Coordinates of C-alpha atoms in Angstrom, one line a residue:
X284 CA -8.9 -11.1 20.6
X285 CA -9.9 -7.6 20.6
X286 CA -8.9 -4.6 18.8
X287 CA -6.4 -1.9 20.1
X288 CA -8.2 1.0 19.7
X289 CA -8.4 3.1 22.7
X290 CA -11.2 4.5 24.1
X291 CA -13.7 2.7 21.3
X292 CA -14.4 -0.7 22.8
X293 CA -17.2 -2.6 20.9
X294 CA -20.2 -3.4 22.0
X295 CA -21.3 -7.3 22.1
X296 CA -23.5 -6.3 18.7
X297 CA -20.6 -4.7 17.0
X298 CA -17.9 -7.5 16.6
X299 CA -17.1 -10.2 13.6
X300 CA -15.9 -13.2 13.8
X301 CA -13.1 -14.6 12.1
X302 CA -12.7 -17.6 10.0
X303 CA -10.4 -19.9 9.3
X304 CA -10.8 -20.5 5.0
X305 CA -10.0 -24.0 5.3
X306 CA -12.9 -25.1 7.4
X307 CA -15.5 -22.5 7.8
X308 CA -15.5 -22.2 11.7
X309 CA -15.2 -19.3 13.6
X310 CA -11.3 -19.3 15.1
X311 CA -11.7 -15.7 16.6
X312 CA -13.7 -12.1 17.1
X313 CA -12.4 -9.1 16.9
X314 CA -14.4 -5.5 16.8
X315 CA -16.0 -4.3 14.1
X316 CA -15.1 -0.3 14.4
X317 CA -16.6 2.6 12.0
X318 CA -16.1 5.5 12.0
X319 CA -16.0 6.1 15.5
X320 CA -13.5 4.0 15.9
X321 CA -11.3 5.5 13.3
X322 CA -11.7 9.0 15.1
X323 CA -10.5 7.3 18.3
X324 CA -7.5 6.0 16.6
X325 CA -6.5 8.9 14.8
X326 CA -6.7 11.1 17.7
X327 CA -4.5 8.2 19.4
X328 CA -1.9 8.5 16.8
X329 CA -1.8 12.6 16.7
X330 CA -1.4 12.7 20.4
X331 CA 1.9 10.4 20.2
X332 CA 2.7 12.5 16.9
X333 CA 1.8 16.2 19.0
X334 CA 3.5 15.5 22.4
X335 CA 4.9 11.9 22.4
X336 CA 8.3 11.0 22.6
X337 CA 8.7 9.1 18.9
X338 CA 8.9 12.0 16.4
X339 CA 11.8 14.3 18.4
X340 CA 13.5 10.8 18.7
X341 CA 16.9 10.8 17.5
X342 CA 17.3 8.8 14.5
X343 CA 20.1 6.0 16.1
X344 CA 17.4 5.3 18.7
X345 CA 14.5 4.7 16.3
X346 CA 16.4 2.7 13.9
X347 CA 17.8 0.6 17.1
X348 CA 14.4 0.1 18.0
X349 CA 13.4 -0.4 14.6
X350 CA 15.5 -3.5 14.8
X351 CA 14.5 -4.5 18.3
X352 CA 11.2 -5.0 16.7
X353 CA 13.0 -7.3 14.2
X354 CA 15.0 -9.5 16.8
X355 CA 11.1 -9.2 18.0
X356 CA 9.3 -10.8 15.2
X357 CA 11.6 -13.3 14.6
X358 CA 11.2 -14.7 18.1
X359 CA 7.7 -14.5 17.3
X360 CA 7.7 -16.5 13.8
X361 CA 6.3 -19.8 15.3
X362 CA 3.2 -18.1 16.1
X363 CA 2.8 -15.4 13.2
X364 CA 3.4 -18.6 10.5
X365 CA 0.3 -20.4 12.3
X366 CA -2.1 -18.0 12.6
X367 CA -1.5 -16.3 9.5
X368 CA -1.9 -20.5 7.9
X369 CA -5.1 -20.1 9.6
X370 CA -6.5 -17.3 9.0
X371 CA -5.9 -17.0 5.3
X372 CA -5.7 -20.3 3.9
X373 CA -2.0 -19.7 2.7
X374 CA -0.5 -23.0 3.1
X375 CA 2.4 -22.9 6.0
X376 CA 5.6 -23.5 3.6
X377 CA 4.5 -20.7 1.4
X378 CA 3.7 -18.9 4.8
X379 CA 7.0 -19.5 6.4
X380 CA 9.2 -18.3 3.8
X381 CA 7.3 -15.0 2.8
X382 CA 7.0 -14.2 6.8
X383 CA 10.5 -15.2 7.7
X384 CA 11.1 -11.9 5.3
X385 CA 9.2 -9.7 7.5
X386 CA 12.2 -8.5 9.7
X387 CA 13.9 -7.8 6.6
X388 CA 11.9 -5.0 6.3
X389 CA 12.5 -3.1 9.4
X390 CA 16.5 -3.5 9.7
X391 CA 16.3 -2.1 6.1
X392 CA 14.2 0.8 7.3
X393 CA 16.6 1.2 10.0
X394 CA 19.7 1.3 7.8
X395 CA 18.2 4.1 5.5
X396 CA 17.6 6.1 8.7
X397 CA 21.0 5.7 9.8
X398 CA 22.5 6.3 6.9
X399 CA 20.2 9.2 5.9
X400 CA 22.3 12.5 4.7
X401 CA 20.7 16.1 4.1
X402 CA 21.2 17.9 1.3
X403 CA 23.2 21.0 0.8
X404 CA 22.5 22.8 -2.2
X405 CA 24.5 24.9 -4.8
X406 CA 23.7 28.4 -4.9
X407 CA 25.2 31.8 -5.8
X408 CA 25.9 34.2 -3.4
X409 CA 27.3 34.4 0.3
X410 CA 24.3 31.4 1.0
X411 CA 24.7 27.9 3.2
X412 CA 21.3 26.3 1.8
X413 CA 20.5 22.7 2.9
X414 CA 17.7 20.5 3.4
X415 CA 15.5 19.1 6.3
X416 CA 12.8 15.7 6.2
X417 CA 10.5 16.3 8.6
X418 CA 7.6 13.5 9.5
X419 CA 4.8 13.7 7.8
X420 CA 2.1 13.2 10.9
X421 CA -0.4 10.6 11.0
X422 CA -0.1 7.5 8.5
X423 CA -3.0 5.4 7.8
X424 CA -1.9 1.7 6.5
X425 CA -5.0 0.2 4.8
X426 CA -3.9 -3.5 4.3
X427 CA -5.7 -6.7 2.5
X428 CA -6.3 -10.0 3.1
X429 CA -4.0 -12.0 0.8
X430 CA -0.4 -10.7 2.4
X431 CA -1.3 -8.9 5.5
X432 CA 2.0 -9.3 7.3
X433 CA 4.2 -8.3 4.9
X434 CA 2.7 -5.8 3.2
X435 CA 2.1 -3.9 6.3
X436 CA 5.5 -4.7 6.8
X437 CA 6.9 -3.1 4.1
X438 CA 5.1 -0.1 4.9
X439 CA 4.9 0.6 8.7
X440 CA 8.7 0.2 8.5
X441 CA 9.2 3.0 6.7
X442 CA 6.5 5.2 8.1
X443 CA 7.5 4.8 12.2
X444 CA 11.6 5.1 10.8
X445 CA 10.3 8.5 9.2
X446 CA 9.3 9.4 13.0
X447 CA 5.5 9.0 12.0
X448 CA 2.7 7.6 14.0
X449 CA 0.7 5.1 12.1
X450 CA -3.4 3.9 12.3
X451 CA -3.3 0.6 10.4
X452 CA -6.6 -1.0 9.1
X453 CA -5.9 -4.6 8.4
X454 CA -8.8 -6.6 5.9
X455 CA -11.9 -7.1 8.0
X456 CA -11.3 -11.1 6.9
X457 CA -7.6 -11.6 8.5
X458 CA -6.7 -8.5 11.2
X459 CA -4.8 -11.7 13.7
X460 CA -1.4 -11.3 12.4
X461 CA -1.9 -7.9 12.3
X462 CA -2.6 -7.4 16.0
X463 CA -0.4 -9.7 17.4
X464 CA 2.5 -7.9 15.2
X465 CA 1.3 -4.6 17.3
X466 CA 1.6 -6.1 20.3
X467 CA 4.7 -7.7 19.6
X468 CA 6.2 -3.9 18.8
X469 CA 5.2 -2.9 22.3
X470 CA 6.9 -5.5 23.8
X471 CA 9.7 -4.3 21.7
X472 CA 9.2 -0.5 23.5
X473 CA 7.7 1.2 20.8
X474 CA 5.9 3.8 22.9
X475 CA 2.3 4.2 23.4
X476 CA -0.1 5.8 20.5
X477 CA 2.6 5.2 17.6
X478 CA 1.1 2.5 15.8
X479 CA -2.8 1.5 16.6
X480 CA -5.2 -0.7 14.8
X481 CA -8.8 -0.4 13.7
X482 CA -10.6 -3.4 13.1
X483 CA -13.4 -3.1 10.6
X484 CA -14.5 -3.3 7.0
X485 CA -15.5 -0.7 4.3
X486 CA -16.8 2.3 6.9
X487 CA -13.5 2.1 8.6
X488 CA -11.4 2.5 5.6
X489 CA -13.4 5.2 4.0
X490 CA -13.1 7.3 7.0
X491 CA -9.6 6.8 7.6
X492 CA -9.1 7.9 4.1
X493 CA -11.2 11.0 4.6
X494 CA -9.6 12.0 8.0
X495 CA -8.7 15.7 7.9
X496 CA -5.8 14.8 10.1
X497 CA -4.1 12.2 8.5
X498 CA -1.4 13.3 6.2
X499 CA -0.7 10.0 4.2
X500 CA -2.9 6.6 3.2
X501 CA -0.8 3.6 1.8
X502 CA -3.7 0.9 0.9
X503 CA -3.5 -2.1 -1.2
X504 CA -6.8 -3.1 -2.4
X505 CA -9.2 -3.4 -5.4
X506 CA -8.9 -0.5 -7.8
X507 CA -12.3 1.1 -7.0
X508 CA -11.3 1.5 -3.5
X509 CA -7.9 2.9 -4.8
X510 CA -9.6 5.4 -6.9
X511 CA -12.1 6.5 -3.5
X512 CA -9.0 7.0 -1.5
X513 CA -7.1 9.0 -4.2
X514 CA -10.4 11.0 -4.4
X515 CA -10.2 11.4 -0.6
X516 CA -6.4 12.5 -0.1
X517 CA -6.6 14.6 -3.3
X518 CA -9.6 16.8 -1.5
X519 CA -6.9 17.8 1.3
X520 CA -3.9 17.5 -0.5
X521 CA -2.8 14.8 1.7
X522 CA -0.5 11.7 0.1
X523 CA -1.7 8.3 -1.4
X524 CA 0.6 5.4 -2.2
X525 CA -1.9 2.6 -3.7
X526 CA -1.3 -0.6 -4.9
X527 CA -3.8 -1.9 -6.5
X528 CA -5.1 -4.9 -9.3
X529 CA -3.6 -6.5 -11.8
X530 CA -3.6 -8.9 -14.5
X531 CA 0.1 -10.2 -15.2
X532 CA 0.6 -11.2 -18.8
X533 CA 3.8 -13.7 -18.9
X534 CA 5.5 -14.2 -22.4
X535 CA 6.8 -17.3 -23.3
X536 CA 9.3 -17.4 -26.4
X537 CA 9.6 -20.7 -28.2
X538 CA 13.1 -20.4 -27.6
X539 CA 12.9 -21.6 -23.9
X540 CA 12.2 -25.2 -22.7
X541 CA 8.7 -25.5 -22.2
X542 CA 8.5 -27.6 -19.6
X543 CA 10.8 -25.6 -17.7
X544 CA 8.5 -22.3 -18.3
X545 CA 5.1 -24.5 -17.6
X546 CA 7.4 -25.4 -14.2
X547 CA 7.5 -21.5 -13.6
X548 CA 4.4 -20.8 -14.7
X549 CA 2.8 -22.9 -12.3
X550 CA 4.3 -20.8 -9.5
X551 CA 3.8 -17.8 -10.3
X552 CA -0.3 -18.6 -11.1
X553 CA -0.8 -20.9 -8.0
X554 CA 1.2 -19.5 -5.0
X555 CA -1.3 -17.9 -2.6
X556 CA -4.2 -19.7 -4.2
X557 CA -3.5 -17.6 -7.4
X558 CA -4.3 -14.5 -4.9
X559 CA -1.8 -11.9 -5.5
X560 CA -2.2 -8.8 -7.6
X561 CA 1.2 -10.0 -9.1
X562 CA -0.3 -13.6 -10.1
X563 CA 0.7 -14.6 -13.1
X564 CA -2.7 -14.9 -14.9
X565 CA -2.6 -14.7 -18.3
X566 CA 0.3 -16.4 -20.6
X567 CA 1.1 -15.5 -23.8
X568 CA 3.0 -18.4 -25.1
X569 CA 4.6 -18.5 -28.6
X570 CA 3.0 -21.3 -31.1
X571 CA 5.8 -23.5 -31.5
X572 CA 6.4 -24.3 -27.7
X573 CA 2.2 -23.6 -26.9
X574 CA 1.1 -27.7 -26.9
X575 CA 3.8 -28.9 -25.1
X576 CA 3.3 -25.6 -22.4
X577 CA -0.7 -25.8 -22.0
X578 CA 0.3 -29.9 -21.4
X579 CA 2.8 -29.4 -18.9
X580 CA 1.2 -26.9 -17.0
X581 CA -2.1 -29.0 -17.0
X582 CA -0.2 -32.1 -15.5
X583 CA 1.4 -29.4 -12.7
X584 CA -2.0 -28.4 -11.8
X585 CA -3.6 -31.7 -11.3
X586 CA -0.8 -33.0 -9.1
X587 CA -1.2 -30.1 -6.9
X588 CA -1.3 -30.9 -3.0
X589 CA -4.4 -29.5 -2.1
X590 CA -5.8 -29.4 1.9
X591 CA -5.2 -28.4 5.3
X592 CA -3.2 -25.0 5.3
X593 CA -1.5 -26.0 8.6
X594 CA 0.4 -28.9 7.0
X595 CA 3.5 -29.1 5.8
X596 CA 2.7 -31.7 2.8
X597 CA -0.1 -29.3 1.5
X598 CA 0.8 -27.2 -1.6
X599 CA -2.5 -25.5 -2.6
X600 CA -5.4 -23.9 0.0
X601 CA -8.4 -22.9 0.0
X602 CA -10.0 -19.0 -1.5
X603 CA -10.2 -16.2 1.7
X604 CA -14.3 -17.0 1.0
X605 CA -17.1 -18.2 -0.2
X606 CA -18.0 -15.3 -2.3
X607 CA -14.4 -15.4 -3.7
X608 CA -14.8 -18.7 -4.6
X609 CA -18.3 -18.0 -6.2
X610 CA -17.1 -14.6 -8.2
X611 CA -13.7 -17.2 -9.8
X612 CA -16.2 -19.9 -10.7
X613 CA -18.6 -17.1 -13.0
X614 CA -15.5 -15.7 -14.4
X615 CA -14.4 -19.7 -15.4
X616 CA -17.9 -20.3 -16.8
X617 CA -17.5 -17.0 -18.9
X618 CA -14.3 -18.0 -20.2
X619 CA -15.6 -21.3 -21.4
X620 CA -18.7 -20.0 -22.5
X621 CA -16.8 -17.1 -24.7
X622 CA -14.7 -20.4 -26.4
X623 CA -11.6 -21.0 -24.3
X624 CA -11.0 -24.5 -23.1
X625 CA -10.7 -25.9 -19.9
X626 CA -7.6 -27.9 -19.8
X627 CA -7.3 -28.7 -16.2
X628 CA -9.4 -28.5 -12.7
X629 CA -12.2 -26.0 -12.9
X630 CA -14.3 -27.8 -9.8
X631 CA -14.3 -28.3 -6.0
X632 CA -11.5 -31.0 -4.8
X633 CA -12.9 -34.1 -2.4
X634 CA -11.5 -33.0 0.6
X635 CA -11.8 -34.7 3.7
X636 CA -14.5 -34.0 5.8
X637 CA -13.3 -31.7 8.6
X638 CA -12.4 -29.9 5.2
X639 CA -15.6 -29.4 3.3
X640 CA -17.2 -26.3 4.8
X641 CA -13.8 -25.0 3.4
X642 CA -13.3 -22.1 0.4
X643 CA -11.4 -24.7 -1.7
X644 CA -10.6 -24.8 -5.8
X645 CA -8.9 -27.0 -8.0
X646 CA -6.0 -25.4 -10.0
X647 CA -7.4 -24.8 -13.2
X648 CA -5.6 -23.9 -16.7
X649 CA -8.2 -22.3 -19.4
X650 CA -6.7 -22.8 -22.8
X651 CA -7.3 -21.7 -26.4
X652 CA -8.1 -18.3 -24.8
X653 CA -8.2 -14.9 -27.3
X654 CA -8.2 -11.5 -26.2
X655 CA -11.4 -10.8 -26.1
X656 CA -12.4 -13.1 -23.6
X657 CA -13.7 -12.1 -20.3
X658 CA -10.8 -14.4 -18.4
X659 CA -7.8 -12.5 -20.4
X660 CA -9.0 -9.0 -19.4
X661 CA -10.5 -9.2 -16.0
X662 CA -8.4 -10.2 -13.1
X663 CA -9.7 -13.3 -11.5
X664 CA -7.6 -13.7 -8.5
X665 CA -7.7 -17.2 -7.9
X666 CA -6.0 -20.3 -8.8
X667 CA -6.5 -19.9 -12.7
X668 CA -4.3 -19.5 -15.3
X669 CA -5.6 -18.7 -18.9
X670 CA -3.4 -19.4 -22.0
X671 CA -3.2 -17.8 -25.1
X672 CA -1.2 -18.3 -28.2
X673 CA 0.8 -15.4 -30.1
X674 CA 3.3 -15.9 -33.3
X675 CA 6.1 -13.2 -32.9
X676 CA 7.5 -10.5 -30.6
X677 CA 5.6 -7.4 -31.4
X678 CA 2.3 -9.3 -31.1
X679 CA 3.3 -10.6 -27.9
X680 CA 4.2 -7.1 -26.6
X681 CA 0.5 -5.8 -27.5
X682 CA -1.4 -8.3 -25.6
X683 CA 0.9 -7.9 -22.9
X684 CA 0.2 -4.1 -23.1
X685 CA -3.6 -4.6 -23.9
X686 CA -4.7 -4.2 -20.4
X687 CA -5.9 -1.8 -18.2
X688 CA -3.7 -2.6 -15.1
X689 CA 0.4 -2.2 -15.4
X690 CA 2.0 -3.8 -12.1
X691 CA 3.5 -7.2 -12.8
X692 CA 5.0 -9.0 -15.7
X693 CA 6.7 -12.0 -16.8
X694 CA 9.2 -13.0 -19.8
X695 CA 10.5 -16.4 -20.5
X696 CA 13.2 -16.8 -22.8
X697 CA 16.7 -18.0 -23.2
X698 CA 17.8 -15.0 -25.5
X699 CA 19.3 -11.8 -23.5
X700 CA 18.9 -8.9 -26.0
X701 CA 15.2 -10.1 -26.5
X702 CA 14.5 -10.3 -22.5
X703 CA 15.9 -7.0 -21.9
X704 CA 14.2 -5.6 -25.5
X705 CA 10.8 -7.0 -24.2
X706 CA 11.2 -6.2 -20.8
X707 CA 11.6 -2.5 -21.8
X708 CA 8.5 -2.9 -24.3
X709 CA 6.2 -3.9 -21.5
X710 CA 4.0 -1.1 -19.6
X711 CA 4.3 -2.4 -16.3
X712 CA 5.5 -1.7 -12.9
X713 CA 8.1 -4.7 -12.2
X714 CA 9.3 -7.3 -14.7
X715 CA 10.8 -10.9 -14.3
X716 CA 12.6 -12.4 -16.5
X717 CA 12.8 -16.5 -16.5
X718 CA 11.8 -15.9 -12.8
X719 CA 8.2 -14.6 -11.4
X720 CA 7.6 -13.2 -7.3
X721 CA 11.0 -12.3 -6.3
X722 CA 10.9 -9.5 -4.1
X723 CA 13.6 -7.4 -1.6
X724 CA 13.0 -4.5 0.4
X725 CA 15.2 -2.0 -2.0
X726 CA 13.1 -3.2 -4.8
X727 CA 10.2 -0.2 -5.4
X728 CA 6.9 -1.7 -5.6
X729 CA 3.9 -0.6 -7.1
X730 CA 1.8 0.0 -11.0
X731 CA 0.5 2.0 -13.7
X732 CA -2.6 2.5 -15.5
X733 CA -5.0 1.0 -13.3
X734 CA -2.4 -0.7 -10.9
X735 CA -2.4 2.2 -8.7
X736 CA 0.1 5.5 -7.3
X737 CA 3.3 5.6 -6.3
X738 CA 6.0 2.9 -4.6
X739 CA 5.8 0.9 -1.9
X740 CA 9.5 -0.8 -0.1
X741 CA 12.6 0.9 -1.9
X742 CA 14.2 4.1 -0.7
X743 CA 11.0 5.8 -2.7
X744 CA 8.5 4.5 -0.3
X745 CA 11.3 5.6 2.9
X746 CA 11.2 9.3 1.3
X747 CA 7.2 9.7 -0.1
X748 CA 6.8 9.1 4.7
X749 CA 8.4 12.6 4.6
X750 CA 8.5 16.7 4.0
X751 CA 11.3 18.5 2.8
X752 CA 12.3 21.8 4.3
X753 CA 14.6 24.1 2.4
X754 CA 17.0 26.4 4.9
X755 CA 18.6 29.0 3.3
X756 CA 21.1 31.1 5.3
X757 CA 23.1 34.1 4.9
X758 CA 26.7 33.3 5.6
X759 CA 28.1 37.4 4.9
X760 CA 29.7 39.7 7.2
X761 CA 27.4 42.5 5.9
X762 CA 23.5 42.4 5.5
X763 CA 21.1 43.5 2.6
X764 CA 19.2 47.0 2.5
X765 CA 17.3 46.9 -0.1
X766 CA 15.6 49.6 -0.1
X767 CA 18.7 51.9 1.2
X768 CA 20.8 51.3 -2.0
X769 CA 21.9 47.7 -1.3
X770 CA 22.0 45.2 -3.7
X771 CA 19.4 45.3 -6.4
X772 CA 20.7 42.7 -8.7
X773 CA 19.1 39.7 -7.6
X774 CA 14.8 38.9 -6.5
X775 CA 13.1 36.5 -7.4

């Protein structure tokens, strides 16, 4: 499997090889583009943009092939489920249902184009004034390893139904989906130059962020690199849309079941291996219910399925790598270190053998936790969920608010003015209430504080792929002379 870049095929010395999490081999190779590369792609994309037949498209046609390309996907699930299994670790059920959303995407896309109006604007005078969105150019989609389907999704939808051309640079550790979802948008009849990928790792990013001729970077990532590409966009006044880290807090009132919270809680830390910026991560769970939660949510962990990513039976697999794996272990050791307890998992499984060169972790619930430890503040992104105790409401609101990152949040309880009170209260980007992970393509997606710029999916992310141009026209029989004796009651 190769990358699609045009014109910047890698020599035998400058390709990577893939892994598959679960068992260490090598399951393809791809390029491994820089810089070079990126230039190659981005003159790619402003070609189409310049002189292909995408941007003057009219809008019915690309939002018909907008959903060509879901049709497309769909007839393509088989495949994208097992190789994105593979190359992540994600187990397949978990797999299936986030990737048999991916069309939703696009035919939601499509139905904003279609239905797009322009505005006409009040004004005095003898003036028809209206509006105009206009593509913004070349869209760079910088995407990670955790979600790469979907996220890209979510995005390149809304870029191509804007009329853009798109360079996408998927995580160095999972580009497969990623280039098989181009080539399945060929097929579909995207036309040539509209989206291409670059396969590589940090070189390739930083210089698609720094192109001078792309006009808008949408990257999910690690807050460092968010903060590099803001840097980078701000420099030439280009866009940013960044999602970033996060730490979740999720409340737990001690008027709600625990056991069916500690059912909930185990989703929302262990789905995806605990790697998701929206994870839940640390819960703050009201004294009364806190025994009875820390127990039940133990218990979940340690019946866990945990194996082979490609089976059906398999709840729980392995990190994306080693050094993942290594950097959740320190952070586990610091929390126990600092005084919280380790209530469940906190080793490697016994796995099978074809199984043991694989990135695995046991589910693992640190308990007893306070503030101040390193596990409550830091995101850990891995299968570990810390708990901490808090006596009322307003204490709970601080420590969900004591945090540096603002995109998810969680809030059990069975009172309504209290979940809507608290879900106010809390400094985040999205909150869920008795729920955790739900997500549609009208729902706007993104943080604040450290969580990153701007909205990804929603009709904010469809607008933020375009320009607005204002037309003002003068609709009267006679014309303005200034400088003759005309009107001289109105400048600004």
């Amino acid at each position: 499997m190769t990358s699609t870049v045009p014109g910047a095929n890698a020599t035998s010395a400058d390709v990577r090889d893939i892994l598959n999490p679960a068992t260490g081999a090598v399951i393809a190779t791809v390029a491994e583009h820089g810089a070079t590369g990126v230039d190659a792609a981005v003159a790619t994309a402003k070609a189409a943009f310049d002189s292909g037949p995408w941007p003057a498209m009219v809008r019915s046609q690309r939002a018909r092939l907008l959903l060509r390309i879901a049709d497309a996907i769909e007839a393509n699930a088989d495949r994208l489920y097992t190789l994105e299994a593979e190359n992540n670790g994600r187990p397949i059920t978990e797999t299936r249902a986030q990737l048999s959303r991916v069309p939703e995407w696009f035919r939601y896309n499509a139905g904003l184009l279609a239905a797009q109006r322009q505005a006409v604007l009040p004004g005095d005078g003898p003036y028809l004034t209206y509006q105009e969105r206009r593509p913004l150019g070349v869209c760079g989609i910088i995407t990670p390893f955790n979600h790469p389907l979907l996220i890209l999704a979510r995005s390149v939808s809304a870029a191509l139904a804007n009329g853009n051309t798109v360079v996408v640079k998927p995580s160095e550790l999972t580009p497969l989906t990623t280039l098989v979802l181009a080539d399945v948008m060929a097929e579909a009849g995207l036309p040539d130059g509209v989206v291409t990928v670059v396969t590589g790792a940090r070189e390739a990013g930083a210089r698609l962020t720094q192109h001078p001729d792309v006009a808008k970077i949408t990257l999910t990532g690690g807050t460092e690199a968010g903060r590099a590409a803001a840097v980078a966009t701000a420099s030439r006044f280009a866009r940013v849309t960044a999602e970033l880290g996060g730490k979740t807090p999720v409340i737990v009132f001690g008027d709600v079941d625990p056991v069916v919270a500690a059912e909930g809680a185990a989703f929302s830390a262990f789905v995806a291996a605990g790697q998701s910026c929206v994870a839940g991560s640390r819960f703050l769970v009201q004294r009364n219910v806190y025994d009875r939660f820390v127990a039940t949510l133990s218990a979940r962990a340690r019946a866990i399925r945990i194996g082979d990513p490609t089976d059906a039976d398999t709840q729980l697999g392995p990190l994306i790598s080693a050094r993942q794996r290594d950097k959740v272990q320190a952070l586990m050791r610091a929390g126990v270190d600092e005084g919280a307890r380790l209530a469940a998992g906190g080793g490697v499984p016994e796995l099978p053998e074809a199984l043991r060169d694989g990135f695995f972790l046991e589910p693992t619930v640190i308990a007893d936790a306070t503030m101040a430890n390193t596990v409550a503040m830091e995101e850990i992104f891995g299968p570990v969920a810390v708990v901490i105790p808090f006596d009322d409401e307003d204490e709970a609101v601080r420590m969900a608010n004591d945090n540096r990152y603002g995109l998810g949040a969680g809030v059990w309880t069975t009172d309504v003015g209290r979940a809507h009170r608290v879900a106010s209260a809390i400094v985040a980007g999205m909150v869920w209430v008795n729920d955790h992970h739900r997500l549609e393509p009208s729902l706007p997606w993104g943080g604040v504080k450290e969580s990153g710029l701007g909205k990804d999916a929603g009709s904010e992310s469809f607008d933020d792929f375009s320009w607005i141009k204002t037309v003002v026209v003068r609709t009267a029989a006679d014309h303005v002379d200034w400088y003759g004796g005309g009107e001289t009651t109105r400048l600004n």
